[in-house]
PDB file of C-alpha atoms in Angstrom:
ATOM      1  CA  MET A   1     115.387 127.159 109.898  1.00 94.00           C
ATOM      2  CA  GLU A   2     113.443 129.746 107.912  1.00 97.00           C
ATOM      3  CA  LYS A   3     116.232 130.224 105.364  1.00 98.00           C
ATOM      4  CA  THR A   4     116.304 126.469 104.741  1.00 98.00           C
ATOM      5  CA  ARG A   5     112.526 126.317 104.410  1.00 98.00           C
ATOM      6  CA  LYS A   6     112.524 129.203 101.939  1.00 98.00           C
ATOM      7  CA  PHE A   7     115.171 127.519  99.803  1.00 98.00           C
ATOM      8  CA  LEU A   8     113.146 124.293  99.671  1.00 98.00           C
ATOM      9  CA  GLU A   9     110.115 126.312  98.585  1.00 97.00           C
ATOM     10  CA  SER A  10     112.187 128.108  95.935  1.00 98.00           C
ATOM     11  CA  ILE A  11     112.883 124.766  94.216  1.00 96.00           C
ATOM     12  CA  GLY A  12     109.252 123.665  94.289  1.00 96.00           C
ATOM     13  CA  LEU A  13     109.273 121.629  97.492  1.00 97.00           C
ATOM     14  CA  PRO A  14     107.292 122.233 100.676  1.00 97.00           C
ATOM     15  CA  GLY A  15     109.179 123.908 103.493  1.00 98.00           C
ATOM     16  CA  GLY A  16     108.092 121.186 105.895  1.00 98.00           C
ATOM     17  CA  ASP A  17     105.408 118.585 106.468  1.00 98.00           C
ATOM     18  CA  LEU A  18     101.993 119.985 105.527  1.00 98.00           C
ATOM     19  CA  TYR A  19     100.044 119.993 108.771  1.00 98.00           C
ATOM     20  CA  THR A  20      97.362 122.099 107.056  1.00 98.00           C
ATOM     21  CA  LEU A  21      96.503 118.989 104.988  1.00 98.00           C
ATOM     22  CA  PRO A  22      95.397 120.752 101.795  1.00 98.00           C
ATOM     23  CA  THR A  23      93.093 118.844  99.457  1.00 98.00           C
ATOM     24  CA  SER A  24      94.915 117.466  96.442  1.00 98.00           C
ATOM     25  CA  GLU A  25      93.469 118.594  93.136  1.00 98.00           C
ATOM     26  CA  LYS A  26      95.579 116.104  91.184  1.00 98.00           C
ATOM     27  CA  ARG A  27      93.852 113.179  89.511  1.00 98.00           C
ATOM     28  CA  PHE A  28      94.431 110.093  87.394  1.00 97.00           C
ATOM     29  CA  ASP A  29      94.008 110.688  83.673  1.00 95.00           C
ATOM     30  CA  ASP A  30      90.495 109.248  83.921  1.00 95.00           C
ATOM     31  CA  GLY A  31      89.497 111.790  86.602  1.00 96.00           C
ATOM     32  CA  GLY A  32      89.670 109.331  89.498  1.00 97.00           C
ATOM     33  CA  GLN A  33      91.162 110.106  92.889  1.00 98.00           C
ATOM     34  CA  TYR A  34      91.828 106.536  93.967  1.00 98.00           C
ATOM     35  CA  ARG A  35      92.296 103.001  92.721  1.00 98.00           C
ATOM     36  CA  PHE A  36      92.488  99.645  94.490  1.00 98.00           C
ATOM     37  CA  GLU A  37      95.578  97.458  94.388  1.00 97.00           C
ATOM     38  CA  VAL A  38      95.929  94.010  95.944  1.00 96.00           C
ATOM     39  CA  PRO A  39      99.546  92.958  96.520  1.00 94.00           C
ATOM     40  CA  GLY A  40     101.070  89.582  97.300  1.00 93.00           C
ATOM     41  CA  ILE A  41      99.250  87.597  94.606  1.00 95.00           C
ATOM     42  CA  GLN A  42     101.981  85.144  93.669  1.00 95.00           C
ATOM     43  CA  GLY A  43     100.499  83.060  90.866  1.00 96.00           C
ATOM     44  CA  PRO A  44      97.646  82.616  88.371  1.00 97.00           C
ATOM     45  CA  LYS A  45      95.400  80.349  90.476  1.00 96.00           C
ATOM     46  CA  VAL A  46      95.414  82.783  93.371  1.00 96.00           C
ATOM     47  CA  MET A  47      94.921  85.717  91.000  1.00 97.00           C
ATOM     48  CA  GLU A  48      91.918  84.023  89.413  1.00 97.00           C
ATOM     49  CA  ALA A  49      90.386  83.342  92.852  1.00 96.00           C
ATOM     50  CA  LEU A  50      90.920  86.985  93.853  1.00 97.00           C
ATOM     51  CA  LEU A  51      89.266  88.373  90.734  1.00 97.00           C
ATOM     52  CA  GLU A  52      86.294  86.019  91.087  1.00 97.00           C
ATOM     53  CA  GLU A  53      85.794  86.945  94.755  1.00 97.00           C
ATOM     54  CA  ILE A  54      86.103  90.689  94.093  1.00 97.00           C
ATOM     55  CA  ASP A  55      83.399  90.336  91.473  1.00 96.00           C
ATOM     56  CA  LYS A  56      81.112  88.666  94.025  1.00 97.00           C
ATOM     57  CA  TYR A  57      81.395  91.775  96.213  1.00 97.00           C
ATOM     58  CA  GLY A  58      80.328  93.916  93.272  1.00 96.00           C
ATOM     59  CA  LEU A  59      83.727  95.633  93.305  1.00 97.00           C
ATOM     60  CA  TYR A  60      86.617  95.840  90.889  1.00 96.00           C
ATOM     61  CA  LEU A  61      90.371  96.190  91.081  1.00 97.00           C
ATOM     62  CA  HIS A  62      92.750  98.353  89.116  1.00 97.00           C
ATOM     63  CA  ARG A  63      96.013  96.605  89.931  1.00 97.00           C
ATOM     64  CA  VAL A  64      97.266  93.194  91.080  1.00 97.00           C
ATOM     65  CA  THR A  65     100.857  92.886  92.292  1.00 96.00           C
ATOM     66  CA  GLN A  66     103.067  89.820  92.579  1.00 96.00           C
ATOM     67  CA  THR A  67     105.909  90.222  95.083  1.00 93.00           C
ATOM     68  CA  LYS A  68     107.976  86.998  95.129  1.00 93.00           C
ATOM     69  CA  GLY A  69     109.735  87.845  91.888  1.00 96.00           C
ATOM     70  CA  ILE A  70     109.522  87.102  88.197  1.00 97.00           C
ATOM     71  CA  MET A  71     112.201  84.437  88.502  1.00 96.00           C
ATOM     72  CA  SER A  72     109.848  82.436  90.748  1.00 96.00           C
ATOM     73  CA  LEU A  73     107.319  82.103  87.907  1.00 97.00           C
ATOM     74  CA  SER A  74     107.351  79.826  84.864  1.00 98.00           C
ATOM     75  CA  ASP A  75     106.658  81.248  81.406  1.00 98.00           C
ATOM     76  CA  LYS A  76     103.287  79.512  81.509  1.00 98.00           C
ATOM     77  CA  GLU A  77     102.407  81.165  84.823  1.00 98.00           C
ATOM     78  CA  ILE A  78     103.435  84.618  83.612  1.00 98.00           C
ATOM     79  CA  THR A  79     101.393  84.213  80.439  1.00 98.00           C
ATOM     80  CA  ALA A  80      98.379  83.053  82.447  1.00 98.00           C
ATOM     81  CA  MET A  81      98.616  86.087  84.757  1.00 98.00           C
ATOM     82  CA  VAL A  82      98.952  88.430  81.792  1.00 98.00           C
ATOM     83  CA  ASP A  83      95.862  86.853  80.204  1.00 98.00           C
ATOM     84  CA  LEU A  84      93.878  87.152  83.452  1.00 97.00           C
ATOM     85  CA  ALA A  85      94.857  90.806  83.740  1.00 97.00           C
ATOM     86  CA  ASN A  86      93.904  91.571  80.144  1.00 96.00           C
ATOM     87  CA  ASN A  87      90.551  89.792  80.453  1.00 95.00           C
ATOM     88  CA  ALA A  88      89.701  91.622  83.698  1.00 95.00           C
ATOM     89  CA  ASN A  89      91.159  94.941  82.456  1.00 95.00           C
ATOM     90  CA  VAL A  90      93.460  95.024  85.477  1.00 97.00           C
ATOM     91  CA  GLU A  91      97.039  96.270  85.586  1.00 97.00           C
ATOM     92  CA  LEU A  92      99.499  93.503  86.463  1.00 98.00           C
ATOM     93  CA  ILE A  93     102.706  94.316  88.343  1.00 98.00           C
ATOM     94  CA  LEU A  94     105.397  91.641  88.578  1.00 98.00           C
ATOM     95  CA  ALA A  95     108.290  92.054  91.014  1.00 97.00           C
ATOM     96  CA  ILE A  96     111.915  91.945  90.019  1.00 97.00           C
ATOM     97  CA  GLY A  97     113.314  88.709  91.459  1.00 93.00           C
ATOM     98  CA  PRO A  98     116.964  89.446  92.350  1.00 90.00           C
ATOM     99  CA  ARG A  99     117.078  91.313  95.674  1.00 87.00           C
ATOM    100  CA  ALA A 100     119.172  91.544  98.828  1.00 83.00           C
ATOM    101  CA  THR A 101     117.263  88.816 100.656  1.00 84.00           C
ATOM    102  CA  THR A 102     118.063  86.202  98.015  1.00 87.00           C
ATOM    103  CA  ASP A 103     121.632  87.292  97.286  1.00 87.00           C
ATOM    104  CA  THR A 104     124.666  85.366  98.552  1.00 86.00           C
ATOM    105  CA  SER A 105     125.513  88.087 101.104  1.00 84.00           C
ATOM    106  CA  ALA A 106     124.526  87.536 104.714  1.00 81.00           C
ATOM    107  CA  SER A 107     124.540  91.280 105.405  1.00 82.00           C
ATOM    108  CA  VAL A 108     120.819  91.740 104.921  1.00 80.00           C
ATOM    109  CA  ASN A 109     120.172  89.217 107.697  1.00 80.00           C
ATOM    110  CA  THR A 110     122.171  91.171 110.293  1.00 79.00           C
ATOM    111  CA  PRO A 111     120.721  93.930 112.527  1.00 76.00           C
ATOM    112  CA  GLU A 112     122.532  96.540 110.416  1.00 69.00           C
ATOM    113  CA  GLY A 113     121.600  94.851 107.161  1.00 67.00           C
ATOM    114  CA  VAL A 114     117.918  95.605 107.435  1.00 70.00           C
ATOM    115  CA  ARG A 115     118.799  99.118 106.289  1.00 73.00           C
ATOM    116  CA  MET A 116     119.649  97.710 102.847  1.00 79.00           C
ATOM    117  CA  GLY A 117     116.022  97.132 102.051  1.00 82.00           C
ATOM    118  CA  TYR A 118     115.878  94.944  98.936  1.00 88.00           C
ATOM    119  CA  ARG A 119     118.607  96.862  97.093  1.00 90.00           C
ATOM    120  CA  LEU A 120     120.986  95.156  94.682  1.00 93.00           C
ATOM    121  CA  ARG A 121     124.642  94.392  95.467  1.00 92.00           C
ATOM    122  CA  GLY A 122     127.001  94.511  92.499  1.00 94.00           C
ATOM    123  CA  GLN A 123     126.510  95.056  88.777  1.00 97.00           C
ATOM    124  CA  GLU A 124     125.800  91.371  88.102  1.00 97.00           C
ATOM    125  CA  GLN A 125     122.622  91.670  90.173  1.00 96.00           C
ATOM    126  CA  ILE A 126     121.620  94.678  88.065  1.00 97.00           C
ATOM    127  CA  VAL A 127     122.142  92.599  84.922  1.00 97.00           C
ATOM    128  CA  ARG A 128     120.026  89.792  86.352  1.00 97.00           C
ATOM    129  CA  ALA A 129     117.290  92.211  87.381  1.00 97.00           C
ATOM    130  CA  ILE A 130     117.157  93.629  83.859  1.00 98.00           C
ATOM    131  CA  GLU A 131     116.954  90.116  82.449  1.00 98.00           C
ATOM    132  CA  ASP A 132     113.970  89.449  84.722  1.00 97.00           C
ATOM    133  CA  VAL A 133     112.187  92.488  83.294  1.00 98.00           C
ATOM    134  CA  LYS A 134     113.077  91.642  79.676  1.00 98.00           C
ATOM    135  CA  ARG A 135     111.765  88.098  80.092  1.00 98.00           C
ATOM    136  CA  ALA A 136     108.410  89.164  81.509  1.00 98.00           C
ATOM    137  CA  ALA A 137     108.066  91.993  78.979  1.00 98.00           C
ATOM    138  CA  ALA A 138     108.551  89.495  76.154  1.00 98.00           C
ATOM    139  CA  LEU A 139     105.648  87.497  77.610  1.00 98.00           C
ATOM    140  CA  GLY A 140     103.354  90.534  77.635  1.00 98.00           C
ATOM    141  CA  CYS A 141     103.795  92.042  81.085  1.00 98.00           C
ATOM    142  CA  ARG A 142     104.267  95.810  81.226  1.00 98.00           C
ATOM    143  CA  GLY A 143     104.225  96.581  84.968  1.00 98.00           C
ATOM    144  CA  PHE A 144     107.251  96.031  87.208  1.00 98.00           C
ATOM    145  CA  LEU A 145     107.955  96.411  90.924  1.00 98.00           C
ATOM    146  CA  VAL A 146     111.416  97.905  91.447  1.00 98.00           C
ATOM    147  CA  TYR A 147     113.432  97.777  94.691  1.00 95.00           C
ATOM    148  CA  ASP A 148     116.607  99.660  93.811  1.00 96.00           C
ATOM    149  CA  GLU A 149     117.054 103.270  92.698  1.00 96.00           C
ATOM    150  CA  GLY A 150     119.979 102.479  90.392  1.00 97.00           C
ATOM    151  CA  CYS A 151     118.013  99.686  88.779  1.00 97.00           C
ATOM    152  CA  LEU A 152     115.098 102.080  88.252  1.00 98.00           C
ATOM    153  CA  TRP A 153     117.389 104.620  86.601  1.00 98.00           C
ATOM    154  CA  VAL A 154     118.888 102.134  84.144  1.00 98.00           C
ATOM    155  CA  LEU A 155     115.501 100.590  83.320  1.00 98.00           C
ATOM    156  CA  ASN A 156     114.220 104.057  82.494  1.00 98.00           C
ATOM    157  CA  GLU A 157     117.247 104.622  80.234  1.00 98.00           C
ATOM    158  CA  MET A 158     116.505 101.299  78.518  1.00 98.00           C
ATOM    159  CA  ARG A 159     112.874 102.282  78.099  1.00 98.00           C
ATOM    160  CA  LYS A 160     113.880 105.564  76.470  1.00 98.00           C
ATOM    161  CA  ALA A 161     116.377 103.773  74.210  1.00 98.00           C
ATOM    162  CA  GLY A 162     113.826 101.183  73.061  1.00 97.00           C
ATOM    163  CA  GLU A 163     115.687  98.269  74.683  1.00 98.00           C
ATOM    164  CA  ILE A 164     112.476  97.403  76.540  1.00 98.00           C
ATOM    165  CA  PRO A 165     108.935  98.396  75.496  1.00 98.00           C
ATOM    166  CA  SER A 166     108.210 102.099  75.855  1.00 97.00           C
ATOM    167  CA  ASP A 167     104.944 101.387  77.672  1.00 97.00           C
ATOM    168  CA  CYS A 168     106.639  99.561  80.573  1.00 98.00           C
ATOM    169  CA  HIS A 169     105.505 100.932  83.938  1.00 97.00           C
ATOM    170  CA  PHE A 170     107.805 101.083  86.974  1.00 98.00           C
ATOM    171  CA  LYS A 171     106.410 101.029  90.497  1.00 98.00           C
ATOM    172  CA  VAL A 172     108.902 101.744  93.301  1.00 98.00           C
ATOM    173  CA  SER A 173     108.522  99.494  96.339  1.00 95.00           C
ATOM    174  CA  ALA A 174     108.274 100.524  99.986  1.00 93.00           C
ATOM    175  CA  HIS A 175     111.346  98.319 100.439  1.00 90.00           C
ATOM    176  CA  THR A 176     113.515 101.157  99.123  1.00 92.00           C
ATOM    177  CA  GLY A 177     112.706 102.842 102.435  1.00 91.00           C
ATOM    178  CA  PHE A 178     111.995 106.357 101.125  1.00 93.00           C
ATOM    179  CA  ALA A 179     109.798 108.618 103.241  1.00 95.00           C
ATOM    180  CA  ASN A 180     110.194 112.275 102.276  1.00 98.00           C
ATOM    181  CA  PRO A 181     109.273 114.652  99.436  1.00 98.00           C
ATOM    182  CA  CYS A 182     112.868 115.058  98.232  1.00 98.00           C
ATOM    183  CA  SER A 183     113.285 111.307  97.751  1.00 98.00           C
ATOM    184  CA  ALA A 184     109.902 111.143  96.026  1.00 98.00           C
ATOM    185  CA  ARG A 185     110.938 113.916  93.616  1.00 98.00           C
ATOM    186  CA  LEU A 186     114.209 112.103  92.865  1.00 98.00           C
ATOM    187  CA  LEU A 187     112.415 108.818  92.117  1.00 98.00           C
ATOM    188  CA  GLU A 188     109.974 110.591  89.814  1.00 98.00           C
ATOM    189  CA  SER A 189     112.877 112.264  87.990  1.00 98.00           C
ATOM    190  CA  ILE A 190     114.652 108.953  87.268  1.00 98.00           C
ATOM    191  CA  GLY A 191     111.652 107.153  85.849  1.00 98.00           C
ATOM    192  CA  ALA A 192     109.207 106.072  88.552  1.00 98.00           C
ATOM    193  CA  ASP A 193     105.599 105.864  87.339  1.00 98.00           C
ATOM    194  CA  SER A 194     104.242 105.351  90.865  1.00 98.00           C
ATOM    195  CA  ILE A 195     105.904 105.318  94.275  1.00 98.00           C
ATOM    196  CA  ASN A 196     105.231 103.473  97.520  1.00 97.00           C
ATOM    197  CA  PRO A 197     106.604 105.233 100.628  1.00 96.00           C
ATOM    198  CA  VAL A 198     107.224 103.484 103.941  1.00 94.00           C
ATOM    199  CA  ARG A 199     104.154 101.923 105.475  1.00 92.00           C
ATOM    200  CA  ASP A 200     103.938 104.112 108.591  1.00 94.00           C
ATOM    201  CA  ILE A 201     104.124 107.468 106.804  1.00 96.00           C
ATOM    202  CA  GLN A 202     101.874 110.002 108.536  1.00 97.00           C
ATOM    203  CA  VAL A 203      99.191 112.016 106.769  1.00 98.00           C
ATOM    204  CA  GLN A 204     101.001 115.377 107.034  1.00 98.00           C
ATOM    205  CA  MET A 205     104.119 113.762 105.546  1.00 98.00           C
ATOM    206  CA  LEU A 206     102.068 112.212 102.783  1.00 98.00           C
ATOM    207  CA  SER A 207     100.508 115.592 102.033  1.00 98.00           C
ATOM    208  CA  ALA A 208     103.952 117.170 101.615  1.00 98.00           C
ATOM    209  CA  MET A 209     104.972 114.313  99.343  1.00 98.00           C
ATOM    210  CA  ARG A 210     101.926 114.848  97.156  1.00 98.00           C
ATOM    211  CA  ALA A 211     102.811 118.526  96.824  1.00 98.00           C
ATOM    212  CA  SER A 212     106.196 117.475  95.451  1.00 98.00           C
ATOM    213  CA  VAL A 213     105.287 114.952  92.731  1.00 98.00           C
ATOM    214  CA  ASP A 214     102.593 114.387  90.117  1.00 98.00           C
ATOM    215  CA  ILE A 215     102.799 110.599  89.759  1.00 98.00           C
ATOM    216  CA  PRO A 216     100.462 108.317  91.749  1.00 98.00           C
ATOM    217  CA  ILE A 217     101.420 107.438  95.317  1.00 98.00           C
ATOM    218  CA  ASP A 218     100.798 103.884  96.532  1.00 98.00           C
ATOM    219  CA  ILE A 219      99.767 103.589 100.181  1.00 97.00           C
ATOM    220  CA  HIS A 220      99.340 100.482 102.334  1.00 96.00           C
ATOM    221  CA  THR A 221      95.946 100.516 104.013  1.00 96.00           C
ATOM    222  CA  GLU A 222      97.152  97.522 106.059  1.00 94.00           C
ATOM    223  CA  ASN A 223     100.276  95.436 106.501  1.00 87.00           C
ATOM    224  CA  PRO A 224     101.571  91.923 107.110  1.00 83.00           C
ATOM    225  CA  LYS A 225     102.801  91.198 110.632  1.00 83.00           C
ATOM    226  CA  SER A 226     106.399  91.285 109.404  1.00 78.00           C
ATOM    227  CA  THR A 227     106.067  94.972 108.458  1.00 79.00           C
ATOM    228  CA  GLY A 228     104.135  96.212 111.462  1.00 83.00           C
ATOM    229  CA  GLY A 229     100.757  94.558 111.145  1.00 86.00           C
ATOM    230  CA  PHE A 230      98.943  97.861 111.506  1.00 89.00           C
ATOM    231  CA  ILE A 231      95.590  98.477 109.828  1.00 94.00           C
ATOM    232  CA  ARG A 232      94.817 102.018 108.676  1.00 96.00           C
ATOM    233  CA  HIS A 233      91.332 101.697 107.179  1.00 97.00           C
ATOM    234  CA  TYR A 234      89.928 104.725 108.987  1.00 98.00           C
ATOM    235  CA  GLU A 235      92.723 106.925 107.645  1.00 98.00           C
ATOM    236  CA  VAL A 236      91.941 106.026 104.036  1.00 98.00           C
ATOM    237  CA  PRO A 237      89.476 108.877 103.386  1.00 98.00           C
ATOM    238  CA  GLU A 238      92.174 111.387 104.377  1.00 98.00           C
ATOM    239  CA  PHE A 239      94.766 109.508 102.346  1.00 98.00           C
ATOM    240  CA  ILE A 240      92.575 109.999  99.300  1.00 98.00           C
ATOM    241  CA  ARG A 241      91.736 113.634 100.014  1.00 98.00           C
ATOM    242  CA  VAL A 242      95.290 114.858 100.570  1.00 98.00           C
ATOM    243  CA  ALA A 243      97.247 112.510  98.289  1.00 98.00           C
ATOM    244  CA  SER A 244      95.214 111.739  95.172  1.00 98.00           C
ATOM    245  CA  PRO A 245      95.900 110.223  92.718  1.00 98.00           C
ATOM    246  CA  ILE A 246      96.516 107.263  94.986  1.00 98.00           C
ATOM    247  CA  TYR A 247      96.600 103.473  94.829  1.00 98.00           C
ATOM    248  CA  LEU A 248      95.195 101.862  97.981  1.00 98.00           C
ATOM    249  CA  LYS A 249      97.236  98.725  98.653  1.00 97.00           C
ATOM    250  CA  THR A 250      94.780  96.499 100.462  1.00 95.00           C
ATOM    251  CA  GLY A 251      94.738  92.969 101.825  1.00 92.00           C
ATOM    252  CA  GLY A 252      98.257  92.802 103.244  1.00 86.00           C
ATOM    253  CA  SER A 253      97.118  91.949 106.768  1.00 87.00           C
ATOM    254  CA  VAL A 254      96.081  88.514 105.500  1.00 87.00           C
ATOM    255  CA  ALA A 255      99.767  87.628 105.013  1.00 76.00           C
ATOM    256  CA  GLN A 256     102.520  86.978 107.515  1.00 69.00           C
ATOM    257  CA  THR A 257     105.305  88.407 105.359  1.00 71.00           C
ATOM    258  CA  HIS A 258     105.873  90.500 102.222  1.00 65.00           C
ATOM    259  CA  SER A 259     106.401  87.493  99.951  1.00 70.00           C
ATOM    260  CA  TRP A 260     103.794  85.297 101.631  1.00 71.00           C
ATOM    261  CA  ASP A 261     102.761  82.470  99.329  1.00 79.00           C
ATOM    262  CA  SER A 262      99.047  83.259  99.306  1.00 81.00           C
ATOM    263  CA  THR A 263      96.480  80.507  98.881  1.00 89.00           C
ATOM    264  CA  THR A 264      93.161  80.812  97.091  1.00 92.00           C
ATOM    265  CA  ASP A 265      91.550  81.153 100.529  1.00 92.00           C
ATOM    266  CA  ASP A 266      93.937  84.016 101.316  1.00 91.00           C
ATOM    267  CA  ALA A 267      92.882  85.660  98.049  1.00 92.00           C
ATOM    268  CA  LYS A 268      89.259  85.578  99.162  1.00 94.00           C
ATOM    269  CA  LYS A 269      90.224  87.155 102.481  1.00 94.00           C
ATOM    270  CA  ARG A 270      92.101  89.896 100.634  1.00 94.00           C
ATOM    271  CA  ALA A 271      88.984  90.598  98.566  1.00 96.00           C
ATOM    272  CA  LYS A 272      87.013  90.992 101.800  1.00 97.00           C
ATOM    273  CA  GLN A 273      89.549  93.553 103.021  1.00 97.00           C
ATOM    274  CA  VAL A 274      88.948  95.596  99.872  1.00 97.00           C
ATOM    275  CA  SER A 275      85.216  95.563 100.621  1.00 98.00           C
ATOM    276  CA  LEU A 276      85.903  96.767 104.172  1.00 98.00           C
ATOM    277  CA  VAL A 277      88.024  99.679 102.949  1.00 98.00           C
ATOM    278  CA  LYS A 278      85.399 100.592 100.346  1.00 98.00           C
ATOM    279  CA  ARG A 279      82.785 100.731 103.103  1.00 98.00           C
ATOM    280  CA  VAL A 280      84.883 103.230 105.058  1.00 98.00           C
ATOM    281  CA  ILE A 281      85.350 105.387 101.963  1.00 98.00           C
ATOM    282  CA  ASP A 282      81.647 105.334 101.136  1.00 98.00           C
ATOM    283  CA  GLN A 283      80.695 106.313 104.689  1.00 98.00           C
ATOM    284  CA  TYR A 284      83.308 108.959 105.459  1.00 98.00           C
ATOM    285  CA  TYR A 285      84.214 110.354 102.041  1.00 98.00           C
ATOM    286  CA  PRO A 286      81.245 109.542  99.785  1.00 98.00           C
ATOM    287  CA  ASP A 287      82.284 112.173  97.235  1.00 98.00           C
ATOM    288  CA  ALA A 288      85.634 110.490  96.600  1.00 98.00           C
ATOM    289  CA  ILE A 289      85.972 109.515  92.942  1.00 98.00           C
ATOM    290  CA  GLN A 290      87.110 105.993  92.192  1.00 98.00           C
ATOM    291  CA  SER A 291      88.692 105.420  88.806  1.00 97.00           C
ATOM    292  CA  PRO A 292      86.319 103.519  86.509  1.00 95.00           C
ATOM    293  CA  ARG A 293      86.873  99.879  85.740  1.00 88.00           C
ATOM    294  CA  GLY A 294      90.015  99.393  83.738  1.00 77.00           C
ATOM    295  CA  PHE A 295      93.164 101.476  83.936  1.00 59.00           C
ATOM    296  CA  ASN A 296      94.844 104.297  82.167  1.00 53.00           C
ATOM    297  CA  LYS A 297      98.580 104.594  82.708  1.00 47.00           C
TER     298      LYS A 297
END
């Protein structure tokens, strides 16, 4: 195996998982090591309730993510979410709507089909996905959750060509199923601005991934029951130390599924989860640097 490991190292990749867990010296542009993200916020009323509750805890968010899909939102709802994000100085990520689970194929619902993730089947689905992004971009959104590597590649080409705004930001979902440094490097090379590996990635694997890319890594601190239901709050200090810059995706355990239609009460519970994670950070890694309020892509 040594020859293989040496080749990987010769192309700038780690020769294996980094069990030594070196401290990451990489940072966000503002000097921060970590930021908070709350996913699964499906509409403006729930988003408003979340932001109000977070403020009551004396905390702040850097990113709010909607996961049901842009095509599930009206123009009025998208505009309202964009306005809320701008007023709170929070990054808004809207999910691309077309995906395997809403396509006409039954494959994704079979035991073998789960391996598809949320990837797109056929070029028409790519066209529809692009239309989703163009619609939301026209209404002021600049952050997009992407589920398919080919879709990411073409969106990046469109961004470079000026077909969509140059400041659009592409976040790769855990539903692509990637979990190794080579996949992370590939996603970065085709336009990813942040990447979300599988939810059960171990710290030594995460450390190797950080050594391979410079873009932020998004990590679930907890999960809905449908994706394992595990809660990793006590691992968060090590997540930050070895993998910064990192987005801490918090509040997922409140939901039953990925696209759970959160209520305003759910939003308040998600805010509480952020406060619980912040407590762990403050106790076990008090020197960790949180990005200041607002965001810098």
